[in-house]
Short mmCIF file of C-alpha atoms and ligand atoms in Angstrom, two decimals:
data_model
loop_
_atom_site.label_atom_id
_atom_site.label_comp_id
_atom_site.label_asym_id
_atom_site.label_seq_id
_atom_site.Cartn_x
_atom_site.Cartn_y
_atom_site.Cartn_z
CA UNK J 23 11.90 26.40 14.16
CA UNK J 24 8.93 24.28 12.46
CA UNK J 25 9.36 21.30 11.34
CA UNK J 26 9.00 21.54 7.84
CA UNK J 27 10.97 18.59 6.13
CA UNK J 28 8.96 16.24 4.08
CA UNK J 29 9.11 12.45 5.39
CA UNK J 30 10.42 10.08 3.66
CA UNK J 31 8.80 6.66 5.59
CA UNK J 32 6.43 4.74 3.72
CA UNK J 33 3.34 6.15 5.30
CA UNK J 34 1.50 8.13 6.61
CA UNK J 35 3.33 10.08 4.05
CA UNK J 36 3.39 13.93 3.26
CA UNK J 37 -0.20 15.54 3.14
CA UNK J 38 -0.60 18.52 0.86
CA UNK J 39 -2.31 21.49 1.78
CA UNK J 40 -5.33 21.07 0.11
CA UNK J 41 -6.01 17.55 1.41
CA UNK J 42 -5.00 19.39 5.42
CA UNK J 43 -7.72 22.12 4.43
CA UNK J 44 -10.82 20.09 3.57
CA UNK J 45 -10.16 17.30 6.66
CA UNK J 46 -10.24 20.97 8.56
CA UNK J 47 -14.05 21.50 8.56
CA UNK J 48 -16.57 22.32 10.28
CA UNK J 49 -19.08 20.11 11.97
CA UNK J 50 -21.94 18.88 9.48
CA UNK J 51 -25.33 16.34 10.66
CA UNK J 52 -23.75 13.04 9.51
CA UNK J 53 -27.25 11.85 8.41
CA UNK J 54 -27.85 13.96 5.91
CA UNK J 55 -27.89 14.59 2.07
CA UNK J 56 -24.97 17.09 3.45
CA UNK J 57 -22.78 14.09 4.45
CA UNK J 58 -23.67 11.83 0.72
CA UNK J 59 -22.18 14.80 -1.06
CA UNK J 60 -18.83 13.46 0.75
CA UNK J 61 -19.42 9.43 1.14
CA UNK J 62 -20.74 9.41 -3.04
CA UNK J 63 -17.82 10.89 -4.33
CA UNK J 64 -15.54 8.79 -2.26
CA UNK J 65 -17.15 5.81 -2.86
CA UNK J 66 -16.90 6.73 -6.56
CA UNK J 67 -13.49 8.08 -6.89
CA UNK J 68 -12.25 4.92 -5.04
CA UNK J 69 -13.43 2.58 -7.18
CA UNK J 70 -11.83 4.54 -10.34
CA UNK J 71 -8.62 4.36 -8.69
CA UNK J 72 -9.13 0.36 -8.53
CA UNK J 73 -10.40 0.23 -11.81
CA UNK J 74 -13.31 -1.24 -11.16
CA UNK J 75 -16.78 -0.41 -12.70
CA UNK J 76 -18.42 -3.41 -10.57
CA UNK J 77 -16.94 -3.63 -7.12
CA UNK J 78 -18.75 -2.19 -3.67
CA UNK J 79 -16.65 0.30 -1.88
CA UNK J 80 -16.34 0.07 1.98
CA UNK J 81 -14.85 3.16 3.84
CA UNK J 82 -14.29 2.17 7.79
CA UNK J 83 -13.06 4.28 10.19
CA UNK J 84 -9.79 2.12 11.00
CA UNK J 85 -6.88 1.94 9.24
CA UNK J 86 -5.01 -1.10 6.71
CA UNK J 87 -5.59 -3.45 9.34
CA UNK J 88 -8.95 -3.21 9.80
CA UNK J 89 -9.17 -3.39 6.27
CA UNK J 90 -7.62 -7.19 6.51
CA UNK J 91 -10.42 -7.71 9.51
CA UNK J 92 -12.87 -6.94 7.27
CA UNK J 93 -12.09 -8.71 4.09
CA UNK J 94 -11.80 -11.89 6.50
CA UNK J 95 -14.40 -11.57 8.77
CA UNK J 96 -17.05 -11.07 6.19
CA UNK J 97 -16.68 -13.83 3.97
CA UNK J 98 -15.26 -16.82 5.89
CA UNK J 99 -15.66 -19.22 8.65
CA UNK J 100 -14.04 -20.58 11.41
CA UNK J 101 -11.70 -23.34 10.17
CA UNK J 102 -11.95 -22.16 6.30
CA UNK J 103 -8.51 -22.85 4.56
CA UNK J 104 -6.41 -19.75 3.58
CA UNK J 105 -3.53 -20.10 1.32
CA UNK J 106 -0.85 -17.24 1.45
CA UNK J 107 3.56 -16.34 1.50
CA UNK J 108 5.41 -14.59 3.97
CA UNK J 109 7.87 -12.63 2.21
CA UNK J 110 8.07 -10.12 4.79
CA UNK J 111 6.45 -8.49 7.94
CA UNK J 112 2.76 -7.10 6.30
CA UNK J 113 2.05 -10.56 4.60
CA UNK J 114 3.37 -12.08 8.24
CA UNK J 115 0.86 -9.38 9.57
CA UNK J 116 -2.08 -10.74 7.75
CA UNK J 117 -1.57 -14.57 8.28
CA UNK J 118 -1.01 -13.66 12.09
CA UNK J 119 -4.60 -12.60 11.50
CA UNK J 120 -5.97 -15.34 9.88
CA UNK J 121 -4.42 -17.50 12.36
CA UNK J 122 -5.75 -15.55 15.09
CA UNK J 123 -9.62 -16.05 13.84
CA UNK J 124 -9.34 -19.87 13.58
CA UNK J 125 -8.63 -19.95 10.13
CA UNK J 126 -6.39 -22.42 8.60
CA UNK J 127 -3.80 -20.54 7.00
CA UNK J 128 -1.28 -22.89 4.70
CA UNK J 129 1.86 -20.78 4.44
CA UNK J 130 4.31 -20.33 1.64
CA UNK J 131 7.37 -19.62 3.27
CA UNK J 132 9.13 -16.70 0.78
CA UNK J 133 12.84 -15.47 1.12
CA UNK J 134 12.35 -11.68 2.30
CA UNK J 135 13.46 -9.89 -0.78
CA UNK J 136 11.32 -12.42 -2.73
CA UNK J 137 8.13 -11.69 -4.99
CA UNK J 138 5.26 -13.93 -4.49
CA UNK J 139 5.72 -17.20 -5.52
CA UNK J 140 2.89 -17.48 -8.11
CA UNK J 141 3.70 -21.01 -9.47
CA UNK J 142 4.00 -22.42 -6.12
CA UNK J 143 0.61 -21.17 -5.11
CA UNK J 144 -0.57 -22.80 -8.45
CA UNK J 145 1.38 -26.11 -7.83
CA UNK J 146 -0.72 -25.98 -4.42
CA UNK J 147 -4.12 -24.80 -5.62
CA UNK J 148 -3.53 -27.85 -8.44
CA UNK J 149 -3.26 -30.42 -5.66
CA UNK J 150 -6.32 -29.11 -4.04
CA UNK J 151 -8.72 -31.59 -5.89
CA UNK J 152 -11.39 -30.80 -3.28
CA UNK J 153 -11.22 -27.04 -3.60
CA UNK J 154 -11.21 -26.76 0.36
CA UNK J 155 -8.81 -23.39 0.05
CA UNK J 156 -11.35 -20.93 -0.16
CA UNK J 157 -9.26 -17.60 -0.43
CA UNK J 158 -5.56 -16.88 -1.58
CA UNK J 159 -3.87 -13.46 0.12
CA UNK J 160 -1.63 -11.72 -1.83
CA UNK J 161 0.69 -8.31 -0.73
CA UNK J 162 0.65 -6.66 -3.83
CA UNK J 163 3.44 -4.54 -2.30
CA UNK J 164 5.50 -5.26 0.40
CA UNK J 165 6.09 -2.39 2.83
CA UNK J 166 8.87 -3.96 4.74
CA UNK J 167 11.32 -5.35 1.49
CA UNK J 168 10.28 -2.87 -1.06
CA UNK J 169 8.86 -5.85 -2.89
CA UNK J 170 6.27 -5.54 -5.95
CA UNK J 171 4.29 -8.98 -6.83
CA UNK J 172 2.93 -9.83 -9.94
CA UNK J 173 -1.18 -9.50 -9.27
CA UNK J 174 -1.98 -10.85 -12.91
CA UNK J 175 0.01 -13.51 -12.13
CA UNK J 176 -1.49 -14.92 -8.92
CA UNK J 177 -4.41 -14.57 -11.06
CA UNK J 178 -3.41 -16.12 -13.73
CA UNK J 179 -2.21 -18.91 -11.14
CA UNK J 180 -5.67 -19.49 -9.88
CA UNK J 181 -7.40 -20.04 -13.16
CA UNK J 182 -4.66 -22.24 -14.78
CA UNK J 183 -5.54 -24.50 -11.22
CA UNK J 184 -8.50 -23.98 -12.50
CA UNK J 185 -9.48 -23.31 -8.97
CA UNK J 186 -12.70 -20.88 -7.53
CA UNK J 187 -11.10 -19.59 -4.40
CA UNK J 188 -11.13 -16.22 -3.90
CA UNK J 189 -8.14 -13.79 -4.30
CA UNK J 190 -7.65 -11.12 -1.66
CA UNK J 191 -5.17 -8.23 -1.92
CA UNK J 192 -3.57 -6.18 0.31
CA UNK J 193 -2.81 -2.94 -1.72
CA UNK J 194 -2.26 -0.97 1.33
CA UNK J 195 1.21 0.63 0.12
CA UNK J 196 0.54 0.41 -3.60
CA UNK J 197 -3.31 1.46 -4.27
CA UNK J 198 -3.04 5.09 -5.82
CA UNK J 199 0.62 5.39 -6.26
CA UNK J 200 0.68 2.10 -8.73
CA UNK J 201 -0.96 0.43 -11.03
CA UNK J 202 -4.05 -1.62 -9.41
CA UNK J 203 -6.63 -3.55 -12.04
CA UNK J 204 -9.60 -4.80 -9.63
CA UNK J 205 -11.56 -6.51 -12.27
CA UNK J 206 -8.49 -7.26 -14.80
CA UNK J 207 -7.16 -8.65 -11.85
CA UNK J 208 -10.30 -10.59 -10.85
CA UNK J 209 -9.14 -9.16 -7.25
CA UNK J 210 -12.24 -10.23 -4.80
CA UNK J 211 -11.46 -8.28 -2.36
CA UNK J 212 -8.76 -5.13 -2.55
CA UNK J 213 -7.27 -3.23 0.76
CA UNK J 214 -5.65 -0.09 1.62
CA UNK J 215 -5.93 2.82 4.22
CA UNK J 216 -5.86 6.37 4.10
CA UNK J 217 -2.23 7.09 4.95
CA UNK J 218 -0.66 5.87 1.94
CA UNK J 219 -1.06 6.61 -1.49
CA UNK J 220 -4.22 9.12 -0.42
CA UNK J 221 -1.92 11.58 1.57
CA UNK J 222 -3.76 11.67 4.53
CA UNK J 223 -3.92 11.18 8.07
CA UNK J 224 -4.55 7.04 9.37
CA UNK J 225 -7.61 6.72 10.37
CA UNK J 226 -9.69 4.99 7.28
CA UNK J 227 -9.68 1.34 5.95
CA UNK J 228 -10.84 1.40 2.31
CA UNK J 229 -11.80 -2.05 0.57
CA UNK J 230 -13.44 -3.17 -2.69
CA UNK J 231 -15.26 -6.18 -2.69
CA UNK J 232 -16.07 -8.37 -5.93
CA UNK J 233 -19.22 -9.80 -6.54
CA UNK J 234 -18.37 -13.04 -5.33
CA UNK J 235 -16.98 -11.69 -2.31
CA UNK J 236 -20.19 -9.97 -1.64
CA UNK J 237 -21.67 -13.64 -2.03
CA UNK J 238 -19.62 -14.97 0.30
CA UNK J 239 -20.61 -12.37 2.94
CA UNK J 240 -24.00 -14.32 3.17
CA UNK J 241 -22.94 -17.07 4.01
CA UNK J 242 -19.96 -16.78 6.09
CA UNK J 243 -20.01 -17.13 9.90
CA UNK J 244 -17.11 -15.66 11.79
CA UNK J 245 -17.95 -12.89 14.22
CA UNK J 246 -18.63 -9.28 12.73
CA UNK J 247 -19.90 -5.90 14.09
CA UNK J 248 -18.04 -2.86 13.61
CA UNK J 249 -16.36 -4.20 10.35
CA UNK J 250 -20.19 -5.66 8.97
CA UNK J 251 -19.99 -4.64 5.51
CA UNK J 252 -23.82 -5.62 5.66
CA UNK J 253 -24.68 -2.63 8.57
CA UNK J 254 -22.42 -0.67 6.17
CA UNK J 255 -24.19 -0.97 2.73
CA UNK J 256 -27.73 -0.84 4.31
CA UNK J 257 -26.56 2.60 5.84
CA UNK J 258 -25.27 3.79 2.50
CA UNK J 259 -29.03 3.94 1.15
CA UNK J 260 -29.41 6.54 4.05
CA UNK J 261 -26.45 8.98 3.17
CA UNK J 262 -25.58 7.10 6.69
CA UNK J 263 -23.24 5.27 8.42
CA UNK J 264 -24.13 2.21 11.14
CA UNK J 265 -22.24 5.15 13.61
CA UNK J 266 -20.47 8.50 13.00
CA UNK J 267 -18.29 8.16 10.40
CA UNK J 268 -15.15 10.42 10.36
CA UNK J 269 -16.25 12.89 7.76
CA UNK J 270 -12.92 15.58 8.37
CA UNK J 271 -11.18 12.79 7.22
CA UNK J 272 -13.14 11.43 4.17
CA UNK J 273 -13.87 15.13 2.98
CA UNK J 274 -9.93 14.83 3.00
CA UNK J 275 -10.64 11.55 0.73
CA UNK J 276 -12.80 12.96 -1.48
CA UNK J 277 -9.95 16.30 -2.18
CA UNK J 278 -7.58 13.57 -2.50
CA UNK J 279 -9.37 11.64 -5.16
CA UNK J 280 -10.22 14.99 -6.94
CA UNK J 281 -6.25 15.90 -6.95
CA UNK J 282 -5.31 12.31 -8.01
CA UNK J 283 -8.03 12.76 -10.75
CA UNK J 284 -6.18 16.61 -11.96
CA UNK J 285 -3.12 14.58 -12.23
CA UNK J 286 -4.52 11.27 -13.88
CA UNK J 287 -4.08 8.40 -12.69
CA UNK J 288 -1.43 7.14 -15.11
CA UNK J 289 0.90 10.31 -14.29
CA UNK J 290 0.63 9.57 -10.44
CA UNK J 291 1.88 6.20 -11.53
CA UNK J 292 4.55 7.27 -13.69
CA UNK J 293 6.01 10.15 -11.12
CA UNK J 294 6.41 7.19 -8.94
CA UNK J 295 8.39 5.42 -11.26
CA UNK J 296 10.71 8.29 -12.06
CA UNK J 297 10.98 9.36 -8.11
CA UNK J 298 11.63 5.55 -7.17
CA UNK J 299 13.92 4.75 -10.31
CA UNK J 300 15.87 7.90 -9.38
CA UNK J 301 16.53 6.56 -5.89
CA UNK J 302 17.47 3.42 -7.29
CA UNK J 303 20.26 4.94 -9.15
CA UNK J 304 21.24 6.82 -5.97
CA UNK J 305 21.48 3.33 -4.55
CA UNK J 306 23.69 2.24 -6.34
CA UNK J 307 26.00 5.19 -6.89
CA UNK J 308 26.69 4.66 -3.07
CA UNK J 309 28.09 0.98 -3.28
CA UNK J 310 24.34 -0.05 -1.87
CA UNK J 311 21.73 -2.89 -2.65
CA UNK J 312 18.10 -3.38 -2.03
CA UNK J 313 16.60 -5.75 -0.52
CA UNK J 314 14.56 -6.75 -3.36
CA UNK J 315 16.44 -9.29 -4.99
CA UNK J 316 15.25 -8.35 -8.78
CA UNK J 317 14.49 -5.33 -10.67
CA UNK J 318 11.09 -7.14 -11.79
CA UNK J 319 10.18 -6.74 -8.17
CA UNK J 320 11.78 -3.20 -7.09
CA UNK J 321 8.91 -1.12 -5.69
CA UNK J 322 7.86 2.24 -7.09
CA UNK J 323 6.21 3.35 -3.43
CA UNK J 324 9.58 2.08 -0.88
CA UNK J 325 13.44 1.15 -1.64
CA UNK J 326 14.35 -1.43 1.45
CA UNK J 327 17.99 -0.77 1.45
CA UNK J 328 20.64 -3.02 2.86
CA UNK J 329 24.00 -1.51 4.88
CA UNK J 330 27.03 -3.26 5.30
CA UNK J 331 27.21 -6.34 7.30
CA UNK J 332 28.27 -5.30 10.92
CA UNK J 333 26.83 -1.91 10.50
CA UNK J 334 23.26 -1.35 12.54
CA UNK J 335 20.77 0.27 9.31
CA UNK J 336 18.99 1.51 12.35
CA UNK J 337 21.44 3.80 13.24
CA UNK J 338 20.86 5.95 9.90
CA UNK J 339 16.92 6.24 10.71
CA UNK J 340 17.74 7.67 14.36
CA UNK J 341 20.64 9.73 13.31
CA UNK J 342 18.45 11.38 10.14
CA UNK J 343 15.77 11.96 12.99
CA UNK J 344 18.33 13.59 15.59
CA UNK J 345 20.46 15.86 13.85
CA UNK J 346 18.75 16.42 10.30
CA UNK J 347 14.97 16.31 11.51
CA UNK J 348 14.23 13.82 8.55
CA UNK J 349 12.27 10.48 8.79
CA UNK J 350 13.61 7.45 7.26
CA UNK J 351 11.87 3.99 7.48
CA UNK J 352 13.94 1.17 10.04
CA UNK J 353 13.85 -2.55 8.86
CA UNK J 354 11.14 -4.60 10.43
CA UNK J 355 11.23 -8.30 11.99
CA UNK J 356 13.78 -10.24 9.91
CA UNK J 357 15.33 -7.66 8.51
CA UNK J 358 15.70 -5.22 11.40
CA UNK J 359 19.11 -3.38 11.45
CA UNK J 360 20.51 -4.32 8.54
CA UNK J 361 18.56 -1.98 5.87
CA UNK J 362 16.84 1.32 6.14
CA UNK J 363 14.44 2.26 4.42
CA UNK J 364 13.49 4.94 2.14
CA UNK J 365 9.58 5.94 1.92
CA UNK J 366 8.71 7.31 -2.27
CA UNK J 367 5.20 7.44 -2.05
CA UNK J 368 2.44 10.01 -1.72
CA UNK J 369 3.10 13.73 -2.48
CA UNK J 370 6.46 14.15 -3.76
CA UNK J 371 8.45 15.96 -6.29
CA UNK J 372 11.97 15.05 -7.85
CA UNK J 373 13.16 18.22 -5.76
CA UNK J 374 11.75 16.65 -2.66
CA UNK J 375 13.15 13.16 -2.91
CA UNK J 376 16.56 14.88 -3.76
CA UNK J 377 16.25 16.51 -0.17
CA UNK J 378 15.89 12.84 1.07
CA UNK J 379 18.61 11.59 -0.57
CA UNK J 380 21.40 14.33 -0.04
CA UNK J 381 20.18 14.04 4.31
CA UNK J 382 20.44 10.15 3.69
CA UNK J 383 24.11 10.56 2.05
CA UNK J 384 25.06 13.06 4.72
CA UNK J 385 24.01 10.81 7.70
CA UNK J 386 26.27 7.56 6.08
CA UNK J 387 29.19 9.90 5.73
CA UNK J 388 28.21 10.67 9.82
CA UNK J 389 28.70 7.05 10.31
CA UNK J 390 31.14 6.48 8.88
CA UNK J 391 29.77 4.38 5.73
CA UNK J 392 32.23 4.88 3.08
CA UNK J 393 30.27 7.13 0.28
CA UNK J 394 30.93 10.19 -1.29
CA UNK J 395 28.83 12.62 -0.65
CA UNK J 396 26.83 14.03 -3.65
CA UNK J 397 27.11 10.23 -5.55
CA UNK J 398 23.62 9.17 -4.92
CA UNK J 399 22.30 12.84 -5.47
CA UNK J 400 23.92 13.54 -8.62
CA UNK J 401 22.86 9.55 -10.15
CA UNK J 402 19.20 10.59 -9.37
CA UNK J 403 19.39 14.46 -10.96
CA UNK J 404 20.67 13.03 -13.90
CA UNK J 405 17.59 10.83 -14.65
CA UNK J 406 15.14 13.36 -13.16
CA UNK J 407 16.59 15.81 -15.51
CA UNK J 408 16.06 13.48 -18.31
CA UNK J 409 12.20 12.91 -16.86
CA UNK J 410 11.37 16.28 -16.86
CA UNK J 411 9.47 18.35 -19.37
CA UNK J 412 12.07 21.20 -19.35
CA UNK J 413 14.93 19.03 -20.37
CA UNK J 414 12.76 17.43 -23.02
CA UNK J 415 11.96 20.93 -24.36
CA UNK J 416 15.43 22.15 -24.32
CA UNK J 417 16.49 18.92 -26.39
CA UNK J 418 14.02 19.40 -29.07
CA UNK J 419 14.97 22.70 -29.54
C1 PLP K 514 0.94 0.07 6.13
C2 PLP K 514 0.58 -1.28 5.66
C3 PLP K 514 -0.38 -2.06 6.31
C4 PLP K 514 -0.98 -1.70 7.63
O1 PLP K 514 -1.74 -0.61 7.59
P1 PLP K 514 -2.14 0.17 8.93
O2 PLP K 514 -2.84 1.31 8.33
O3 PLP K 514 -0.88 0.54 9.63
O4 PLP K 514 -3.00 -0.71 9.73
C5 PLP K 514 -0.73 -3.26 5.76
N1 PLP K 514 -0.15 -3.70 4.63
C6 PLP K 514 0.80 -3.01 4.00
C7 PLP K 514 1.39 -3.56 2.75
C8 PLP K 514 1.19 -1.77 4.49
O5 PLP K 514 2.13 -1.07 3.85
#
């Protein structure tokens, strides 16, 4: 048999066809007017999808990670201050990083489950009378809680502090499957990777950087080659890349950007909702609660949920795997074995999260979780059947 269920982890999620067709090309000369009819259109496309009419668009082959190496690297110095939370294992991720490159990372310790703490990072930036923090990190979404911040309000944080550092954001799980306002924002520099919201394979950091951030790249010191957005934008100019950029994959980018555009951006963002708020019901038809501790927070890309104490979440992600051939996310770090988690991002239909949820339901019942089977299924028809145009049509009628 082929393996033809959709997975439900939070990335790399489920590629469409068209997307698998144009990374499936032939070889072109990567220094040639051949090649800008790819890069252009990326670059382009990706800044629509951050709403952003000013910032420069860096496409790396790497992946999220890289994406953090490069917003760092490029603007700051050894010793620079860095002010961010930990509310789960992607911020932990990116201070790890900080830390690693001498930076001196001042750490807002955030229950998992948690938002960002906005007013504590303006209480902080307040006291900083000598504006020595020169960049704040936020995870717009985190991957590992199912936890949405509030990106206008870390914003809103910084200017009340009346403060000039820099805000970075990691948008690696939310960029193209929820609303992301670059210059609204006053984001500096944004981050994501191909195998999120852009259906594809890993293999690409993506970044927008401000014009201050593009400032700060003159004058900053830590060590940069392969991630030197400099090398980058100089190569640009050329239809060129510093090496040999991965152009299956960004000819994958630019189909990806053209579908996102045929759906508009604001759809994409509200058929996450709907898939996401449909699990959430599922949720808690079974008894279940996330690990996001506030509906303000509940993520439209991932649902963290939590199992009984006692019982191993794990076990649901490697039973779904053995005997239904269906992917499920496991808890990470703190939170490892006691929630699972559920992956609503990407390309995905009401009928294909449905799929998800019925495995999901059938694997408790396995384990002996006490839930009925068909609860969570039938919570989430009823509100996709109030979501969708047919049932709208047949009401007005
Ligand atoms: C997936 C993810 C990353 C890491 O991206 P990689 O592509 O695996 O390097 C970083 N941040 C968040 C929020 C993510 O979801």
């Amino acid at each position: 048999m082929t393996f033809q269920n959709p997975v439900f982890i939070p990335g790399p999620t489920n590629m469409p066809e068209a997307i698998r067709q144009a990374c499936y090309m032939p070889t072109i000369d990567h220094r040639s007017p051949v090649f800008g009819k790819i890069l252009h259109p990326c670059l382009e496309g990706v800044g629509k999808v951050l709403k952003s009419n000013s910032a420069k668009i860096f496409i790396f082959p790497s992946t999220g990670t890289g994406g953090w190496e490069t917003a760092l690297t490029n603007t700051l110095s050894k010793g620079d201050k860095v002010l961010a939370a930990r509310n789960g294992m992607f911020s932990h991720r990116w201070i790890d990083m900080c830390q690693r490159h001498g930076l001196d990372v001042q750490v807002i310790e955030t229950p998992w489950g948690d938002g960002l703490p906005a007013d504590k990072y303006e209480e902080i930036l307040r006291g900083d009378k000598s504006h020595s923090i020169k960049v704040v990190l936020a995870t717009h979404n985190e991957t590992a809680t199912g936890v949405k911040s509030d990106i206008a309000a870390m914003r809103r944080a910084l200017d009340a502090a009346n403060h000039p550092a820099m805000l970075y954001v990691d948008g690696v799980s939310s960029i193209g499957s929820m609303d992301f306002r670059m210059d609204e924002w006053g984001v500096d520099i944004a981050v994501t990777g191909s195998q999120k919201g852009f259906m594809l394979p890993a293999g690409l950091a993506i970044v927008g950087f401000s014009e201050k951030a593009m400032k700060a790249v003159e004058t900053a010191t830590l060590p940069r080659t392969f991630f030197d957005v400099r090398n980058m934008a100089k190569g640009y100019g050329n239809n060129a890349y510093p090496y040999t950029p991965p152009v299956g994959l960004m000819n994958g980018l630019k189909a990806s950007l053209a579908m996102i555009e045929a759906e508009g951006l604001e759809n994409v963002f509200a058929r996450h909702t709907r898939i996401a708020e449909g699990v959430r019901r599922a949720v808690d038809a079974w008894g279940l609660t996330l690990c996001a501790t506030s509906p303000d927070v509940y993520s439209d890309t991932v649902s963290a949920i939590c199992t009984p104490e006692g019982f191993n979440a794990t076990d649901i992600v490697t039973v779904g795997a053995r005997d239904y051939d269906m992917a499920f996310g496991v808890g990470l770090g703190e939170v490892a074995g006691k929630l699972f988690r559920i992956g609503h991002l990407g390309s995905l239909t009401d009928a294909m999260m449905l799929s998800g949820l019925a495995t999901a339901e059938m694997v408790m019942v396995d384990l002996g979780l006490d839930i009925t089977l068909g609860s969570g299924v039938a919570a989430a028809q009823e509100y996709y059947r109030l979501g969708s145009g047919k049932s709208k049509r047949i009401a007005a009628e």
